[in-house]
XYZ file of C-alpha atoms in Angstrom:
412
model
C -19.673 -5.055 -1.080
C -20.749 -8.625 -0.377
C -19.331 -12.039 -1.067
C -20.735 -15.546 -1.191
C -19.474 -18.356 1.074
C -16.313 -20.224 0.080
C -16.983 -23.127 -2.259
C -17.757 -26.342 -0.399
C -15.893 -28.466 -2.945
C -12.538 -26.936 -2.024
C -11.173 -28.462 1.171
C -9.743 -26.322 3.921
C -7.026 -28.228 5.681
C -5.613 -26.163 8.474
C -6.260 -27.969 11.776
C -4.504 -25.246 13.741
C -3.822 -22.148 11.674
C -1.575 -20.436 14.198
C 0.809 -23.391 14.513
C 0.713 -24.808 10.970
C 3.291 -22.177 10.068
C 6.266 -21.730 12.371
C 7.368 -18.297 13.500
C 10.546 -18.311 11.386
C 8.641 -19.274 8.235
C 5.957 -16.674 8.949
C 8.607 -13.965 9.365
C 10.369 -15.001 6.150
C 7.058 -15.090 4.280
C 5.943 -11.609 5.367
C 9.396 -10.042 4.977
C 10.040 -11.393 1.478
C 6.640 -10.536 0.082
C 6.463 -7.066 1.687
C 9.893 -6.193 0.276
C 8.529 -6.994 -3.191
C 5.222 -5.109 -3.048
C 6.660 -1.745 -4.193
C 9.866 -2.186 -6.296
C 7.924 -2.912 -9.493
C 6.459 0.579 -9.169
C 9.119 2.679 -7.454
C 12.065 1.405 -9.511
C 10.766 3.108 -12.666
C 10.607 6.734 -11.511
C 14.353 7.423 -11.174
C 14.884 5.876 -14.621
C 11.900 7.550 -16.258
C 13.890 9.699 -18.689
C 15.893 6.718 -19.947
C 12.847 4.438 -20.182
C 10.671 6.934 -22.028
C 13.525 7.992 -24.282
C 14.295 4.391 -25.228
C 10.780 4.037 -26.619
C 10.752 7.427 -28.287
C 7.938 8.661 -26.073
C 7.324 11.988 -24.358
C 5.600 13.637 -21.431
C 2.335 11.731 -21.832
C 4.154 8.415 -21.435
C 5.890 9.693 -18.308
C 2.552 10.725 -16.840
C 1.013 7.396 -17.692
C 3.804 5.426 -16.014
C 3.643 7.703 -12.966
C -0.102 7.197 -12.500
C -0.069 3.499 -13.380
C 0.824 2.037 -9.927
C -1.955 3.862 -8.110
C -4.532 2.969 -10.752
C -3.363 -0.652 -10.927
C -3.390 -1.076 -7.151
C -6.960 0.186 -7.134
C -8.471 -1.670 -10.083
C -6.536 -4.941 -9.800
C -6.966 -4.948 -6.039
C -10.683 -5.498 -6.594
C -9.813 -8.969 -7.897
C -8.112 -10.017 -4.660
C -11.063 -11.420 -2.749
C -12.687 -13.225 -5.729
C -9.373 -14.860 -6.668
C -8.586 -15.847 -3.092
C -12.015 -17.443 -2.762
C -11.064 -19.845 -5.530
C -7.496 -20.766 -4.605
C -6.995 -19.480 -1.061
C -5.020 -16.579 0.342
C -1.639 -18.282 0.009
C -2.428 -19.759 -3.403
C -3.442 -16.359 -4.748
C -0.209 -14.778 -3.529
C 1.957 -17.566 -4.985
C 0.245 -17.525 -8.391
C 0.291 -13.733 -8.692
C 3.966 -13.445 -7.799
C 4.912 -16.054 -10.355
C 3.373 -13.658 -12.899
C 5.148 -10.715 -11.265
C 8.560 -12.343 -11.637
C 7.901 -13.238 -15.263
C 6.608 -9.744 -16.121
C 9.502 -7.953 -14.420
C 12.043 -10.136 -16.215
C 10.432 -9.641 -19.628
C 9.508 -5.960 -19.303
C 12.971 -4.456 -19.965
C 13.301 -6.397 -23.222
C 9.969 -5.277 -24.658
C 10.560 -3.380 -27.877
C 7.204 -1.610 -27.989
C 5.963 0.880 -25.408
C 2.474 -0.624 -25.283
C 4.023 -4.003 -24.418
C 6.113 -2.345 -21.702
C 2.935 -0.843 -20.225
C 1.070 -4.159 -20.409
C 3.902 -5.996 -18.671
C 4.034 -3.218 -16.072
C 0.361 -3.808 -15.321
C 0.985 -7.550 -15.006
C 3.938 -6.849 -12.705
C 1.626 -4.843 -10.456
C -0.912 -7.666 -10.123
C 0.937 -9.351 -7.265
C 1.396 -6.128 -5.277
C -2.252 -5.210 -5.885
C -3.423 -8.553 -4.507
C -0.815 -8.471 -1.751
C -2.027 -5.072 -0.517
C -5.386 -6.683 0.187
C -4.532 -10.263 1.097
C -1.394 -10.017 3.236
C -3.191 -8.282 6.173
C -5.914 -10.946 5.975
C -3.260 -13.686 5.849
C -1.623 -12.248 8.986
C -5.007 -12.099 10.700
C -5.657 -15.753 9.847
C -2.242 -17.223 10.617
C -0.699 -14.725 13.013
C -2.299 -15.669 16.326
C -0.221 -14.116 19.116
C 2.249 -12.964 16.485
C -0.240 -10.706 14.685
C 1.047 -7.362 16.016
C 4.654 -8.342 15.380
C 3.926 -9.527 11.850
C 1.951 -6.370 11.052
C 4.891 -4.308 12.309
C 7.272 -6.321 10.144
C 4.938 -5.911 7.174
C 4.723 -2.124 7.507
C 8.465 -1.670 7.953
C 9.602 -3.971 5.141
C 6.968 -2.505 2.816
C 8.555 0.923 3.296
C 12.084 -0.470 2.974
C 11.257 -2.232 -0.291
C 9.801 0.869 -1.886
C 12.607 3.136 -0.730
C 15.375 0.702 -1.654
C 14.052 0.220 -5.179
C 14.016 3.973 -5.774
C 17.434 4.477 -4.196
C 19.110 1.609 -6.055
C 17.534 2.215 -9.457
C 20.255 4.517 -10.810
C 23.250 2.713 -9.244
C 22.012 -0.603 -10.660
C 21.743 0.989 -14.103
C 25.428 1.899 -14.228
C 26.657 4.127 -17.029
C 25.584 2.156 -20.108
C 22.854 3.440 -22.410
C 20.799 0.297 -21.804
C 21.648 0.091 -18.124
C 18.053 0.861 -17.207
C 17.131 -2.571 -18.532
C 19.519 -4.308 -16.145
C 18.245 -2.175 -13.282
C 14.603 -3.064 -13.897
C 15.429 -6.718 -14.575
C 17.084 -7.046 -11.157
C 13.707 -6.748 -9.430
C 12.383 -9.650 -11.499
C 15.165 -11.833 -10.131
C 14.463 -10.491 -6.640
C 10.751 -11.384 -7.010
C 11.659 -15.061 -7.347
C 12.559 -15.136 -3.635
C 9.016 -14.704 -2.263
C 7.750 -17.248 -4.790
C 10.118 -19.888 -3.374
C 9.285 -19.035 0.240
C 5.539 -18.945 -0.328
C 5.555 -22.264 -2.171
C 6.840 -23.757 1.091
C 4.106 -21.900 2.977
C 1.525 -23.277 0.550
C 2.526 -26.845 1.440
C 1.595 -26.027 5.046
C -1.634 -24.146 4.433
C -3.324 -25.691 1.406
C -6.537 -23.835 0.610
C -6.557 -21.323 3.435
C -9.461 -19.025 2.794
C -11.057 -18.518 6.234
C -14.109 -20.720 6.828
C -17.480 -19.232 7.638
C -18.063 -18.500 11.327
C -20.162 -20.971 13.383
C -23.454 -19.192 12.700
C -22.869 -18.829 8.991
C -21.199 -16.231 6.862
C -20.954 -12.690 8.122
C -22.971 -11.096 5.363
C -23.993 -7.502 4.930
C -22.597 -4.736 2.807
C -19.483 -2.987 4.039
C -21.152 0.239 2.957
C -23.296 -0.193 6.084
C -20.171 0.106 8.225
C -19.116 3.682 9.107
C -15.778 2.269 10.252
C -15.130 0.618 6.885
C -16.019 3.790 4.976
C -13.860 5.918 7.276
C -10.917 3.565 6.786
C -11.331 3.751 3.021
C -11.397 7.564 3.054
C -8.408 7.715 5.415
C -6.436 5.342 3.229
C -7.320 7.287 0.086
C -6.307 10.647 1.567
C -2.974 9.235 2.771
C -2.223 7.631 -0.587
C -3.271 10.792 -2.425
C -0.752 12.773 -0.397
C 2.018 10.205 -0.724
C 1.828 9.936 -4.513
C 1.462 13.683 -4.971
C 4.436 14.281 -2.682
C 6.647 11.885 -4.619
C 5.646 13.432 -7.934
C 5.315 17.150 -7.174
C 6.902 18.051 -3.847
C 10.429 18.375 -5.304
C 9.130 21.016 -7.732
C 7.229 22.764 -4.939
C 10.355 22.885 -2.784
C 12.488 24.101 -5.688
C 10.012 26.893 -6.394
C 10.360 27.865 -2.723
C 14.093 28.359 -3.181
C 15.381 24.932 -2.150
C 18.106 23.456 -4.351
C 17.090 20.369 -6.376
C 19.546 18.173 -4.477
C 18.196 19.267 -1.114
C 14.615 18.918 -2.356
C 15.315 15.283 -3.139
C 16.820 14.810 0.305
C 13.779 16.333 1.981
C 11.444 13.971 0.122
C 13.677 11.111 1.311
C 13.290 12.417 4.881
C 9.518 12.191 4.556
C 9.797 8.604 3.320
C 12.288 7.780 6.072
C 9.789 8.671 8.772
C 7.600 5.912 7.349
C 9.999 3.331 8.762
C 9.529 4.772 12.250
C 5.766 4.764 11.830
C 5.807 1.158 10.683
C 7.723 0.176 13.803
C 5.637 1.950 16.406
C 2.050 2.243 15.172
C 0.922 -1.439 15.290
C 1.866 -1.544 18.990
C 0.255 1.832 19.612
C -2.986 0.611 18.066
C -2.942 -2.519 20.206
C -2.213 -0.747 23.522
C -3.050 2.968 23.536
C -6.412 4.383 24.495
C -7.626 7.540 22.826
C -6.274 6.338 19.493
C -8.836 8.444 17.623
C -7.083 11.648 18.686
C -3.704 10.341 17.543
C -4.972 9.329 14.097
C -6.903 12.570 13.719
C -3.737 14.400 14.714
C -1.899 12.947 11.724
C -4.409 14.684 9.464
C -3.894 17.965 11.314
C -0.112 17.599 10.982
C -0.551 17.045 7.250
C -2.391 20.346 6.962
C 0.150 22.155 9.145
C 3.060 20.824 7.083
C 1.646 22.198 3.861
C 0.630 25.521 5.402
C 4.157 25.821 6.765
C 5.574 25.367 3.274
C 3.060 27.913 2.005
C 3.412 30.677 4.571
C 6.908 30.142 5.968
C 8.959 28.132 3.469
C 12.169 29.835 4.539
C 11.838 29.023 8.245
C 13.050 25.465 7.837
C 12.062 23.183 4.975
C 13.486 20.304 7.025
C 11.036 21.098 9.815
C 8.066 20.947 7.456
C 9.414 17.758 5.880
C 9.578 16.155 9.336
C 6.041 17.325 10.098
C 4.787 15.730 6.869
C 6.853 12.615 7.569
C 5.299 12.131 11.008
C 1.876 12.808 9.493
C 2.648 9.880 7.167
C 2.339 7.560 10.184
C -1.287 7.383 9.117
C -0.317 4.822 6.454
C 0.942 2.059 8.780
C -1.900 3.019 11.102
C -4.516 2.442 8.396
C -2.864 -0.860 7.452
C -2.779 -2.039 11.073
C -6.402 -0.991 11.661
C -7.617 -3.470 9.020
C -7.148 -6.504 11.297
C -7.572 -4.456 14.490
C -11.126 -3.378 13.614
C -12.308 -6.834 12.537
C -12.714 -10.162 14.299
C -13.215 -12.687 11.524
C -10.518 -13.102 8.842
C -13.281 -13.195 6.228
C -14.308 -9.677 7.227
C -10.662 -8.597 7.312
C -10.237 -9.731 3.706
C -13.432 -8.008 2.627
C -12.507 -4.790 4.445
C -9.021 -4.794 2.953
C -10.575 -5.557 -0.434
C -12.694 -2.420 -0.196
C -10.517 0.072 1.687
C -7.337 -0.337 -0.337
C -8.508 -0.730 -3.961
C -11.161 1.967 -3.793
C -8.813 4.079 -1.699
C -6.150 3.870 -4.403
C -8.675 4.731 -7.105
C -9.699 7.852 -5.190
C -6.045 8.622 -4.482
C -5.248 8.575 -8.191
C -7.332 11.745 -8.519
C -4.836 13.626 -6.338
C -1.965 13.977 -8.834
C -4.499 14.703 -11.579
C -6.151 17.522 -9.610
C -2.790 18.862 -8.454
C -1.494 18.872 -12.023
C -4.615 20.619 -13.270
C -4.307 23.285 -10.568
C -0.654 23.845 -11.401
C -1.429 24.084 -15.095
C -4.333 26.472 -14.563
C -2.677 28.795 -12.049
C 1.017 28.387 -12.811
C 1.647 28.452 -9.063
C 2.378 25.698 -6.560
C 0.436 27.624 -3.906
C -2.862 26.270 -5.223
C -1.480 22.734 -4.991
C -0.398 23.277 -1.379
C -3.827 24.635 -0.405
C -5.471 21.641 -2.063
C -3.212 19.219 -0.177
C -3.782 21.089 3.085
C -7.511 20.575 2.597
C -7.050 16.836 2.156
C -5.321 16.786 5.538
C -8.487 18.078 7.193
C -10.546 15.391 5.462
C -8.052 12.821 6.752
C -8.351 14.210 10.283
C -12.128 13.692 10.310
C -12.098 10.240 8.694
C -9.155 9.112 10.827
C -11.005 10.073 14.015
C -13.983 7.919 13.003
C -11.875 5.011 11.751
C -9.964 4.793 15.038
C -13.036 4.618 17.271
C -13.268 1.263 19.129
C -15.869 -0.230 16.784
C -15.844 -3.585 15.005
C -16.801 -3.789 11.342
C -18.214 -7.284 12.001
C -20.815 -5.800 14.357
C -21.708 -2.901 12.088
C -22.436 -5.027 9.016
C -24.361 -7.609 11.048
C -26.599 -5.123 12.828
């Protein structure tokens, strides 16, 4: 995947990128946008029955809405780098979140299901671009604050997604159309990052990173084993996360766990993500032998599923914690994007490949798992499939965490 140099007719006016934005503003910018990268997707699931019923739709519509975030993050994420090359990293984030706020506010009032889906896609544009551009923005503007901002990004990303799912039903209340008010709330909430990032835009202007002194770092990212390994690692993690959210409650119920406890166990897995977001950016920056740690997350993924398969009665909470710790691979993969690149241009390109294509590959996970469940009628086949993806993650994670720079690999 290659890109051409930034257009010469667009000025870049950041004399000192690490001081143009104060620490407080940088923290507010990252926190507000990260909190809004997941609610547009995760706020729908708990209300799915009400949403689908309101439009007179059935199971196919539910499946479509479930798969939509992963597909949108993948396909729309491919637009991130081209758009940012025209209007800058900050400009792209501001413009996309203006559309997000509008789409989230209008979506509940749509009277036709196809319009609801279209507005849902538009509402996912900002998160899709943000997945790719926020790590590059931190790399460009973070300076000595990079590790701290990446930690903040990972943690608030998890909080935003979890909070939207947890608050969806309470915000809906008891009215028949309460789901509309619940979904509309996140449109109002999305206005906050727009206001903050407009202020940031006045400081940054067009802030796409300039070419390095010797010219643009060209070369296809497909020539970089590190870039490919990161993409595979990201895809395997996302595949597991989305399949867990959609199918793990059923798997646990089939194993004899009550539905209420199954939901709690899935929440435990998500809760571990907050811990991972706090600790992994610092671990990446300081710990040697990182490759064994990242590879270990893949092994833990496999062990968690095998535990549910062979010893589900031992302690479902134990296996949930194992899978939750294995989920540390997500903040690790996010933090490795800037850690395995030197130039912000390469960071943006790497993020623009690893995340969109990773999400596209990840979207196959729920499809394959559903097909296996339909064909066999047993969740065992799904667990064996997921256990296998953990081994793939172990191998790709080992390679991704090696101390190699993507810049060097694509230039050689």
